[in-house]
mmCIF file of C-alpha atoms and ligand atoms in Angstrom:
data_model
loop_
_atom_site.group_PDB
_atom_site.id
_atom_site.type_symbol
_atom_site.label_atom_id
_atom_site.label_comp_id
_atom_site.label_asym_id
_atom_site.label_seq_id
_atom_site.Cartn_x
_atom_site.Cartn_y
_atom_site.Cartn_z
ATOM 1 C CA MET A 1 0.000 0.000 0.000
ATOM 2 C CA ILE A 2 2.711 2.455 1.018
ATOM 3 C CA ASN A 3 4.754 1.339 -1.995
ATOM 4 C CA ASP A 4 1.788 1.943 -4.250
ATOM 5 C CA LYS A 5 1.473 5.451 -2.868
ATOM 6 C CA ILE A 6 5.181 6.150 -3.296
ATOM 7 C CA ASN A 7 5.022 4.866 -6.873
ATOM 8 C CA PHE A 8 2.012 7.034 -7.538
ATOM 9 C CA TYR A 9 3.768 10.150 -6.295
ATOM 10 C CA PHE A 10 7.027 9.584 -8.126
ATOM 11 C CA MET A 11 5.434 8.196 -11.225
ATOM 12 C CA LYS A 12 6.183 9.898 -14.515
ATOM 13 C CA LYS A 13 3.700 12.563 -15.440
ATOM 14 C CA SER A 14 0.951 11.094 -17.590
ATOM 15 C CA ILE A 15 -1.618 13.532 -18.906
ATOM 16 C CA LEU A 16 -5.201 13.169 -20.118
ATOM 17 C CA ILE A 17 -6.827 16.045 -22.005
ATOM 18 C CA ILE A 18 -10.612 15.794 -22.171
ATOM 19 C CA GLY A 19 -11.988 18.021 -24.924
ATOM 20 C CA ALA A 20 -8.678 17.753 -26.783
ATOM 21 C CA CYS A 21 -10.209 18.527 -30.179
ATOM 22 C CA GLY A 22 -11.600 21.947 -29.286
ATOM 23 C CA GLN A 23 -10.010 25.335 -29.866
ATOM 24 C CA ILE A 24 -7.769 25.346 -26.777
ATOM 25 C CA GLY A 25 -7.563 21.548 -26.344
ATOM 26 C CA THR A 26 -5.942 21.047 -29.752
ATOM 27 C CA GLU A 27 -3.037 23.420 -29.189
ATOM 28 C CA LEU A 28 -2.649 22.439 -25.548
ATOM 29 C CA THR A 29 -2.318 18.787 -26.554
ATOM 30 C CA LEU A 30 0.272 19.577 -29.230
ATOM 31 C CA LYS A 31 2.325 21.703 -26.817
ATOM 32 C CA LEU A 32 2.162 19.213 -23.951
ATOM 33 C CA ARG A 33 3.255 16.447 -26.355
ATOM 34 C CA GLU A 34 6.205 18.550 -27.454
ATOM 35 C CA ILE A 35 7.242 18.998 -23.803
ATOM 36 C CA ASN A 36 6.445 15.575 -22.309
ATOM 37 C CA GLY A 37 6.647 13.216 -25.289
ATOM 38 C CA LYS A 38 3.692 12.102 -27.363
ATOM 39 C CA ASN A 39 2.933 8.922 -25.447
ATOM 40 C CA SER A 40 2.638 10.737 -22.113
ATOM 41 C CA VAL A 41 -0.216 12.910 -23.361
ATOM 42 C CA ILE A 42 -3.529 11.230 -24.189
ATOM 43 C CA ALA A 43 -6.016 13.223 -26.233
ATOM 44 C CA ALA A 44 -9.683 12.467 -25.597
ATOM 45 C CA ASP A 45 -12.879 13.869 -27.039
ATOM 46 C CA ILE A 46 -16.343 12.837 -28.123
ATOM 47 C CA ARG A 47 -15.331 13.479 -31.768
ATOM 48 C CA GLU A 48 -12.071 13.227 -33.680
ATOM 49 C CA GLY A 49 -9.924 16.307 -34.139
ATOM 50 C CA ASN A 50 -7.930 17.724 -37.021
ATOM 51 C CA GLU A 51 -5.261 15.716 -38.808
ATOM 52 C CA GLU A 52 -2.320 17.296 -36.996
ATOM 53 C CA LEU A 53 -3.816 16.426 -33.614
ATOM 54 C CA MET A 54 -4.916 12.904 -34.547
ATOM 55 C CA GLN A 55 -1.490 12.047 -35.931
ATOM 56 C CA SER A 56 0.480 13.519 -33.069
ATOM 57 C CA GLY A 57 -0.197 10.798 -30.450
ATOM 58 C CA PRO A 58 -2.756 8.536 -28.750
ATOM 59 C CA PHE A 59 -6.469 9.363 -28.959
ATOM 60 C CA GLU A 60 -9.380 7.927 -26.945
ATOM 61 C CA SER A 61 -13.052 8.507 -27.546
ATOM 62 C CA ILE A 62 -14.572 9.826 -24.291
ATOM 63 C CA ASN A 63 -17.845 11.457 -23.342
ATOM 64 C CA ALA A 64 -16.950 13.872 -20.525
ATOM 65 C CA LEU A 65 -20.290 13.012 -18.890
ATOM 66 C CA ASP A 66 -19.397 9.329 -18.607
ATOM 67 C CA TYR A 67 -17.468 8.811 -15.355
ATOM 68 C CA HIS A 68 -16.656 5.157 -16.128
ATOM 69 C CA SER A 69 -15.193 5.780 -19.563
ATOM 70 C CA ILE A 70 -12.946 8.499 -18.074
ATOM 71 C CA LEU A 71 -11.909 6.132 -15.277
ATOM 72 C CA SER A 72 -11.052 3.313 -17.686
ATOM 73 C CA VAL A 73 -8.765 5.594 -19.728
ATOM 74 C CA ILE A 74 -7.136 6.857 -16.507
ATOM 75 C CA GLU A 75 -6.420 3.262 -15.487
ATOM 76 C CA LYS A 76 -5.297 2.171 -18.950
ATOM 77 C CA TYR A 77 -2.597 4.878 -19.180
ATOM 78 C CA ALA A 78 -1.864 5.391 -15.440
ATOM 79 C CA ILE A 79 -2.925 9.034 -15.823
ATOM 80 C CA THR A 80 -1.675 11.473 -13.156
ATOM 81 C CA GLU A 81 -3.113 14.792 -14.438
ATOM 82 C CA VAL A 82 -6.343 15.736 -16.187
ATOM 83 C CA TYR A 83 -7.049 18.908 -18.167
ATOM 84 C CA LEU A 84 -10.817 19.193 -18.574
ATOM 85 C CA MET A 85 -11.283 21.376 -21.665
ATOM 86 C CA ALA A 86 -14.767 20.194 -22.719
ATOM 87 C CA ALA A 87 -17.492 22.837 -22.291
ATOM 88 C CA MET A 88 -20.375 24.546 -24.016
ATOM 89 C CA LEU A 89 -19.548 28.242 -24.481
ATOM 90 C CA SER A 90 -21.638 31.352 -23.893
ATOM 91 C CA ALA A 91 -23.573 31.802 -27.144
ATOM 92 C CA THR A 92 -24.441 28.115 -27.686
ATOM 93 C CA GLY A 93 -25.224 27.828 -23.980
ATOM 94 C CA GLU A 94 -28.010 30.410 -24.340
ATOM 95 C CA LYS A 95 -29.607 28.198 -27.029
ATOM 96 C CA PHE A 96 -29.306 24.994 -25.007
ATOM 97 C CA PRO A 97 -29.328 26.028 -21.328
ATOM 98 C CA ASP A 98 -30.051 22.556 -19.887
ATOM 99 C CA LYS A 99 -27.388 20.877 -21.976
ATOM 100 C CA ALA A 100 -24.831 23.575 -21.167
ATOM 101 C CA TRP A 101 -25.460 23.227 -17.440
ATOM 102 C CA GLU A 102 -25.316 19.429 -17.607
ATOM 103 C CA LEU A 103 -22.099 19.282 -19.630
ATOM 104 C CA ASN A 104 -20.260 22.072 -17.845
ATOM 105 C CA MET A 105 -21.126 20.933 -14.307
ATOM 106 C CA ASN A 106 -21.226 17.146 -14.509
ATOM 107 C CA SER A 107 -17.970 16.821 -16.444
ATOM 108 C CA LEU A 108 -16.335 18.863 -13.666
ATOM 109 C CA PHE A 109 -17.828 16.686 -10.925
ATOM 110 C CA ASN A 110 -16.575 13.570 -12.711
ATOM 111 C CA VAL A 111 -13.017 14.851 -12.737
ATOM 112 C CA LEU A 112 -13.073 16.408 -9.250
ATOM 113 C CA ASN A 113 -14.433 13.143 -7.839
ATOM 114 C CA LEU A 114 -11.716 11.116 -9.578
ATOM 115 C CA ALA A 115 -9.151 13.382 -7.891
ATOM 116 C CA LYS A 116 -10.945 13.114 -4.543
ATOM 117 C CA GLU A 117 -10.848 9.314 -4.840
ATOM 118 C CA GLY A 118 -7.074 9.502 -5.398
ATOM 119 C CA LYS A 119 -7.184 8.236 -9.014
ATOM 120 C CA ILE A 120 -5.381 11.354 -10.292
ATOM 121 C CA LYS A 121 -3.085 13.900 -8.639
ATOM 122 C CA LYS A 122 -3.816 17.191 -10.362
ATOM 123 C CA VAL A 123 -6.640 18.848 -12.285
ATOM 124 C CA PHE A 124 -6.801 21.828 -14.624
ATOM 125 C CA TRP A 125 -10.225 23.337 -15.248
ATOM 126 C CA PRO A 126 -10.805 26.552 -17.201
ATOM 127 C CA SER A 127 -13.073 29.285 -15.970
ATOM 128 C CA SER A 128 -13.866 32.463 -17.913
ATOM 129 C CA ILE A 129 -14.488 36.207 -17.810
ATOM 130 C CA ALA A 130 -18.131 35.067 -18.153
ATOM 131 C CA VAL A 131 -18.206 34.575 -14.353
ATOM 132 C CA PHE A 132 -18.638 38.354 -14.166
ATOM 133 C CA GLY A 133 -21.939 40.087 -14.863
ATOM 134 C CA PRO A 134 -23.611 43.458 -15.405
ATOM 135 C CA THR A 135 -23.084 44.539 -11.771
ATOM 136 C CA THR A 136 -19.317 43.836 -11.828
ATOM 137 C CA PRO A 137 -16.973 46.857 -12.142
ATOM 138 C CA LYS A 138 -16.147 46.917 -15.869
ATOM 139 C CA GLU A 139 -12.671 48.415 -15.997
ATOM 140 C CA ASN A 140 -9.718 46.618 -14.456
ATOM 141 C CA THR A 141 -12.075 44.085 -12.891
ATOM 142 C CA PRO A 142 -10.492 42.871 -9.637
ATOM 143 C CA GLN A 143 -9.891 39.244 -8.665
ATOM 144 C CA GLU A 144 -12.455 39.495 -5.900
ATOM 145 C CA THR A 145 -15.538 41.490 -6.776
ATOM 146 C CA ILE A 146 -19.296 41.314 -7.397
ATOM 147 C CA MET A 147 -20.100 38.282 -9.541
ATOM 148 C CA GLU A 148 -23.655 38.035 -10.830
ATOM 149 C CA PRO A 149 -23.270 36.310 -14.214
ATOM 150 C CA SER A 150 -26.284 36.488 -16.508
ATOM 151 C CA THR A 151 -25.508 33.645 -18.954
ATOM 152 C CA VAL A 152 -25.898 29.919 -18.337
ATOM 153 C CA TYR A 153 -22.246 29.519 -19.268
ATOM 154 C CA GLY A 154 -21.228 32.167 -16.726
ATOM 155 C CA ILE A 155 -23.411 30.653 -14.004
ATOM 156 C CA SER A 156 -21.874 27.219 -14.650
ATOM 157 C CA LYS A 157 -18.349 28.634 -14.530
ATOM 158 C CA GLN A 158 -19.021 30.546 -11.326
ATOM 159 C CA ALA A 159 -20.572 27.497 -9.661
ATOM 160 C CA GLY A 160 -17.634 25.435 -10.943
ATOM 161 C CA GLU A 161 -15.166 27.835 -9.328
ATOM 162 C CA ARG A 162 -16.959 27.453 -5.997
ATOM 163 C CA TRP A 163 -16.777 23.658 -6.312
ATOM 164 C CA CYS A 164 -13.070 23.719 -7.195
ATOM 165 C CA GLU A 165 -12.303 25.741 -4.086
ATOM 166 C CA TYR A 166 -14.562 23.473 -2.021
ATOM 167 C CA TYR A 167 -12.830 20.285 -3.225
ATOM 168 C CA PHE A 168 -9.446 21.840 -2.459
ATOM 169 C CA ASN A 169 -10.429 22.946 1.064
ATOM 170 C CA LYS A 170 -12.444 19.921 1.977
ATOM 171 C CA TYR A 171 -10.645 17.042 0.233
ATOM 172 C CA GLY A 172 -7.232 18.510 -0.635
ATOM 173 C CA VAL A 173 -7.822 18.163 -4.387
ATOM 174 C CA ASP A 174 -5.014 19.924 -6.276
ATOM 175 C CA VAL A 175 -7.169 21.791 -8.774
ATOM 176 C CA ARG A 176 -5.930 24.848 -10.660
ATOM 177 C CA SER A 177 -7.932 27.234 -12.787
ATOM 178 C CA LEU A 178 -7.762 30.357 -14.953
ATOM 179 C CA ARG A 179 -10.464 32.799 -15.986
ATOM 180 C CA TYR A 180 -9.652 32.884 -19.694
ATOM 181 C CA PRO A 181 -10.556 35.997 -21.685
ATOM 182 C CA GLY A 182 -11.590 35.569 -25.356
ATOM 183 C CA ILE A 183 -8.977 33.327 -26.981
ATOM 184 C CA ILE A 184 -7.777 34.077 -30.496
ATOM 185 C CA SER A 185 -6.109 31.393 -32.606
ATOM 186 C CA TRP A 186 -5.662 30.162 -36.169
ATOM 187 C CA LYS A 187 -5.140 26.378 -35.905
ATOM 188 C CA THR A 188 -8.610 25.384 -34.719
ATOM 189 C CA ASN A 189 -11.739 27.520 -34.847
ATOM 190 C CA PRO A 190 -13.575 28.448 -31.687
ATOM 191 C CA GLY A 191 -17.205 27.417 -31.499
ATOM 192 C CA GLY A 192 -20.193 29.060 -29.880
ATOM 193 C CA GLY A 193 -18.494 31.898 -28.027
ATOM 194 C CA THR A 194 -19.265 35.615 -27.872
ATOM 195 C CA THR A 195 -15.628 36.549 -28.450
ATOM 196 C CA ASP A 196 -15.420 34.438 -31.659
ATOM 197 C CA TYR A 197 -15.821 37.567 -33.816
ATOM 198 C CA ALA A 198 -12.176 38.383 -33.107
ATOM 199 C CA VAL A 199 -11.157 35.142 -34.864
ATOM 200 C CA GLU A 200 -13.665 35.318 -37.743
ATOM 201 C CA ILE A 201 -12.515 38.829 -38.570
ATOM 202 C CA TYR A 202 -9.002 37.654 -39.555
ATOM 203 C CA HIS A 203 -10.339 34.849 -41.793
ATOM 204 C CA ASN A 204 -12.765 37.214 -43.507
ATOM 205 C CA ALA A 205 -10.129 39.924 -43.899
ATOM 206 C CA LEU A 206 -7.920 37.516 -45.851
ATOM 207 C CA LEU A 207 -10.642 35.765 -47.830
ATOM 208 C CA LEU A 208 -13.134 38.584 -48.500
ATOM 209 C CA GLY A 209 -11.458 41.851 -47.519
ATOM 210 C CA LYS A 210 -14.435 42.707 -45.297
ATOM 211 C CA TYR A 211 -16.256 41.587 -42.148
ATOM 212 C CA ASP A 212 -19.765 42.081 -40.786
ATOM 213 C CA SER A 213 -19.359 42.138 -37.000
ATOM 214 C CA PHE A 214 -21.999 40.645 -34.708
ATOM 215 C CA LEU A 215 -20.779 42.973 -31.933
ATOM 216 C CA ASN A 216 -21.192 46.732 -32.163
ATOM 217 C CA LYS A 217 -18.567 49.414 -32.400
ATOM 218 C CA GLY A 218 -17.285 50.285 -28.930
ATOM 219 C CA THR A 219 -17.676 46.763 -27.500
ATOM 220 C CA LYS A 220 -14.405 46.392 -25.670
ATOM 221 C CA LEU A 221 -13.583 42.913 -24.345
ATOM 222 C CA PRO A 222 -10.564 41.243 -22.719
ATOM 223 C CA MET A 223 -8.732 38.991 -25.207
ATOM 224 C CA MET A 224 -5.611 36.826 -25.435
ATOM 225 C CA TYR A 225 -3.583 35.125 -28.161
ATOM 226 C CA MET A 226 -3.535 31.320 -27.991
ATOM 227 C CA ASP A 227 0.244 31.125 -27.397
ATOM 228 C CA ASP A 228 -0.173 33.143 -24.207
ATOM 229 C CA ALA A 229 -3.186 31.092 -23.084
ATOM 230 C CA ILE A 230 -1.218 27.860 -23.501
ATOM 231 C CA ASP A 231 1.777 29.349 -21.686
ATOM 232 C CA ALA A 232 -0.392 30.429 -18.752
ATOM 233 C CA THR A 233 -2.052 27.017 -18.553
ATOM 234 C CA ILE A 234 1.226 25.125 -18.483
ATOM 235 C CA LYS A 235 2.770 27.629 -16.055
ATOM 236 C CA ILE A 236 -0.014 27.367 -13.481
ATOM 237 C CA MET A 237 0.085 23.559 -13.704
ATOM 238 C CA ASP A 238 3.878 23.552 -13.209
ATOM 239 C CA ALA A 239 3.792 26.002 -10.279
ATOM 240 C CA LYS A 240 4.537 24.756 -6.764
ATOM 241 C CA PRO A 241 1.277 23.983 -4.925
ATOM 242 C CA GLU A 242 2.104 26.562 -2.232
ATOM 243 C CA ASP A 243 2.326 29.296 -4.895
ATOM 244 C CA ILE A 244 -1.250 28.677 -5.976
ATOM 245 C CA LYS A 245 -2.985 30.874 -3.447
ATOM 246 C CA ILE A 246 -6.330 31.035 -5.244
ATOM 247 C CA ARG A 247 -8.139 27.735 -5.678
ATOM 248 C CA SER A 248 -11.293 29.084 -7.275
ATOM 249 C CA SER A 249 -9.804 30.642 -10.431
ATOM 250 C CA TYR A 250 -7.241 33.337 -11.309
ATOM 251 C CA ASN A 251 -8.027 36.451 -13.345
ATOM 252 C CA LEU A 252 -5.866 36.350 -16.476
ATOM 253 C CA ALA A 253 -5.299 39.132 -19.015
ATOM 254 C CA ALA A 254 -3.232 40.251 -21.972
ATOM 255 C CA MET A 255 -5.091 42.943 -23.973
ATOM 256 C CA SER A 256 -8.488 44.532 -24.526
ATOM 257 C CA PHE A 257 -9.861 45.967 -27.765
ATOM 258 C CA THR A 258 -13.031 46.928 -29.644
ATOM 259 C CA PRO A 259 -14.081 45.681 -33.118
ATOM 260 C CA GLU A 260 -12.998 48.997 -34.663
ATOM 261 C CA GLU A 261 -9.565 48.782 -33.019
ATOM 262 C CA ILE A 262 -8.904 45.291 -34.388
ATOM 263 C CA ALA A 263 -10.161 46.450 -37.822
ATOM 264 C CA GLU A 264 -7.758 49.390 -37.686
ATOM 265 C CA GLU A 265 -4.874 47.060 -36.887
ATOM 266 C CA ILE A 266 -5.841 44.710 -39.759
ATOM 267 C CA ARG A 267 -5.823 47.729 -42.098
ATOM 268 C CA THR A 268 -2.110 48.219 -41.441
ATOM 269 C CA PHE A 269 -1.663 44.883 -43.305
ATOM 270 C CA ILE A 270 -4.720 44.947 -45.605
ATOM 271 C CA PRO A 271 -5.435 48.669 -46.250
ATOM 272 C CA GLU A 272 -8.696 48.079 -48.168
ATOM 273 C CA PHE A 273 -10.260 46.023 -45.311
ATOM 274 C CA GLU A 274 -13.789 47.106 -44.388
ATOM 275 C CA ILE A 275 -15.883 46.427 -41.297
ATOM 276 C CA SER A 276 -19.661 46.772 -40.846
ATOM 277 C CA TYR A 277 -21.785 46.182 -37.736
ATOM 278 C CA HIS A 278 -24.978 44.132 -37.284
ATOM 279 C CA SER A 279 -25.230 43.048 -33.680
ATOM 280 C CA ASP A 280 -27.291 40.046 -32.577
ATOM 281 C CA PHE A 281 -28.123 38.365 -29.221
ATOM 282 C CA ARG A 282 -24.418 38.084 -28.467
ATOM 283 C CA GLN A 283 -24.259 41.845 -27.948
ATOM 284 C CA ASN A 284 -26.167 41.475 -24.653
ATOM 285 C CA ILE A 285 -23.722 38.852 -23.482
ATOM 286 C CA ALA A 286 -20.722 41.011 -24.387
ATOM 287 C CA ASP A 287 -22.279 44.030 -22.667
ATOM 288 C CA SER A 288 -22.533 42.061 -19.421
ATOM 289 C CA TRP A 289 -18.794 41.269 -19.338
ATOM 290 C CA PRO A 290 -15.786 43.324 -18.165
ATOM 291 C CA ARG A 291 -13.892 45.593 -20.559
ATOM 292 C CA SER A 292 -10.528 44.928 -18.911
ATOM 293 C CA ILE A 293 -9.191 42.622 -16.205
ATOM 294 C CA ASP A 294 -6.769 43.085 -13.306
ATOM 295 C CA ASP A 295 -4.661 39.928 -13.261
ATOM 296 C CA SER A 296 -2.007 41.117 -10.794
ATOM 297 C CA ARG A 297 -2.553 38.094 -8.504
ATOM 298 C CA ALA A 298 -1.514 35.672 -11.269
ATOM 299 C CA ARG A 299 1.524 37.840 -11.999
ATOM 300 C CA GLU A 300 2.522 37.978 -8.303
ATOM 301 C CA ASP A 301 1.714 34.422 -7.211
ATOM 302 C CA TRP A 302 3.186 32.318 -10.032
ATOM 303 C CA GLY A 303 4.911 34.774 -12.351
ATOM 304 C CA TRP A 304 2.394 35.144 -15.185
ATOM 305 C CA LYS A 305 3.528 37.386 -18.067
ATOM 306 C CA HIS A 306 1.873 37.799 -21.454
ATOM 307 C CA LYS A 307 3.839 38.204 -24.686
ATOM 308 C CA PHE A 308 1.275 39.197 -27.316
ATOM 309 C CA ASP A 309 -0.462 42.550 -27.744
ATOM 310 C CA LEU A 310 -2.921 43.441 -30.528
ATOM 311 C CA LYS A 311 -0.169 44.374 -32.992
ATOM 312 C CA LYS A 312 1.988 41.286 -32.495
ATOM 313 C CA MET A 313 -1.042 38.995 -32.469
ATOM 314 C CA SER A 314 -2.496 40.462 -35.680
ATOM 315 C CA LYS A 315 0.784 40.008 -37.536
ATOM 316 C CA ASN A 316 1.064 36.421 -36.341
ATOM 317 C CA MET A 317 -2.604 35.590 -37.092
ATOM 318 C CA LEU A 318 -2.542 37.038 -40.614
ATOM 319 C CA ASN A 319 0.782 35.403 -41.523
ATOM 320 C CA SER A 320 -0.249 32.006 -40.153
ATOM 321 C CA LEU A 321 -3.701 32.069 -41.762
ATOM 322 C CA HIS A 322 -2.246 33.272 -45.056
ATOM 323 C CA ALA A 323 0.180 30.323 -45.088
ATOM 324 C CA LYS A 324 -2.637 27.940 -44.148
ATOM 325 C CA TYR A 325 -4.894 29.133 -46.968
ATOM 326 C CA GLU A 326 -1.999 28.971 -49.460
ATOM 327 C CA GLU A 327 -1.542 25.282 -48.620
ATOM 328 C CA LEU A 328 -5.182 24.429 -49.401
HETATM 329 N N1 LIG B 1 -14.718 32.920 -25.227
HETATM 330 C C1 LIG B 1 -15.781 32.599 -24.322
HETATM 331 C C2 LIG B 1 -17.093 32.911 -24.899
HETATM 332 O O1 LIG B 1 -17.168 33.842 -25.665
HETATM 333 C C3 LIG B 1 -15.596 33.357 -23.035
HETATM 334 O O2 LIG B 1 -15.039 32.522 -22.099
HETATM 335 O O3 LIG B 1 -18.048 32.276 -24.575
#
C-alpha cells in the first residue's frame, strides 16, 4: 500500500486532455506532447480532431459526462493529471441552457471526484471572464468582486469555481484554474463563443477583404492570443502547490480591444479592409462582461507574463492564416 502510494507520487507525469479537439484543447495537446513526449499525453474527445492532432499521439473517444469511460482511460494509461477542456460556451449555452449546465457541471464533478478518490493527482479546469456580470466593475475588474453572471455559461463557470475551491479545502484536491478571456487562434476555430468575432474577422479579412461584425462598435472585451493562453495554462500547472494561493480561479489578461480597433490594426496589413456592424443576441452577453481585467494576482503568485499585444497577435494571425490558406 505504502509502496503503491510512493510509486504514484514519483510516477512519470501522464496527462489526459478531455476536450482535446476543441479550440484550446488542440493546441494544448500539441504543446504538452512537445514537452512531455507524445505517449505521455492522451487526447480524448467525443469526436475526432484535425489531422495534426490525430497524428500527433494517442487518442481515446470519451464522453466527458461518462465517469466510467474516463476512469477506464485513466487506469489504462496510469494518468496522473487531467485537463478538462470540454465545455459549451456562452452563445451556444443560451440556445441549449439545460445541456450547457449538464455538460459544464457534470464533467467537472466527474473529474473532481476522480481526484478526490485519489485516481489522479492534479486537475486543470478553465473558468472564464463570463463569471462576471452586469453589476461587476467593468474596468480593471479585480480578482475578488461582485459576480452576478447572466448567462448559463457564466453561471456554470461561477458554480464550478466554488466547487473547485470546495474540493481543495475539503478534500485537498489539487485543482488549478484560470479565468480565460476571449482566446484568439488560427489552428482550430472556436465554437459558440461571444468573443469568436475576433477570430472570424481575420479569416474574412484575408478571404473577402471585409467583415460584418456581430458585436457593435465600442464593445471592448478582454482577449488573449492562444500562445499566451497555452503558456499560462502550463505555467499554473507547473507552479509549486504553495504558490497557488487562489483555488477558485485566477483572473488572467493580456489585452483589450473593440471591433474597430482590431479592424484598424488589420488595415495596417490589408489597407482596403472594411468592417460593418450588425449586432445580434451576443451583444447582450458582451455588454454584461468586463472591458478589462486586473490579473495582478496571477503575476505575483506564479509569475504570469503575457507576450502578445494586438499588434503582435495580428501580424502572427494574418501570416499564419495566409500560409494555411496557401496550402489548401
Ligand atoms: N470565449 C468565451 C465565450 O465567448 C468566453 O469565455 O463564450
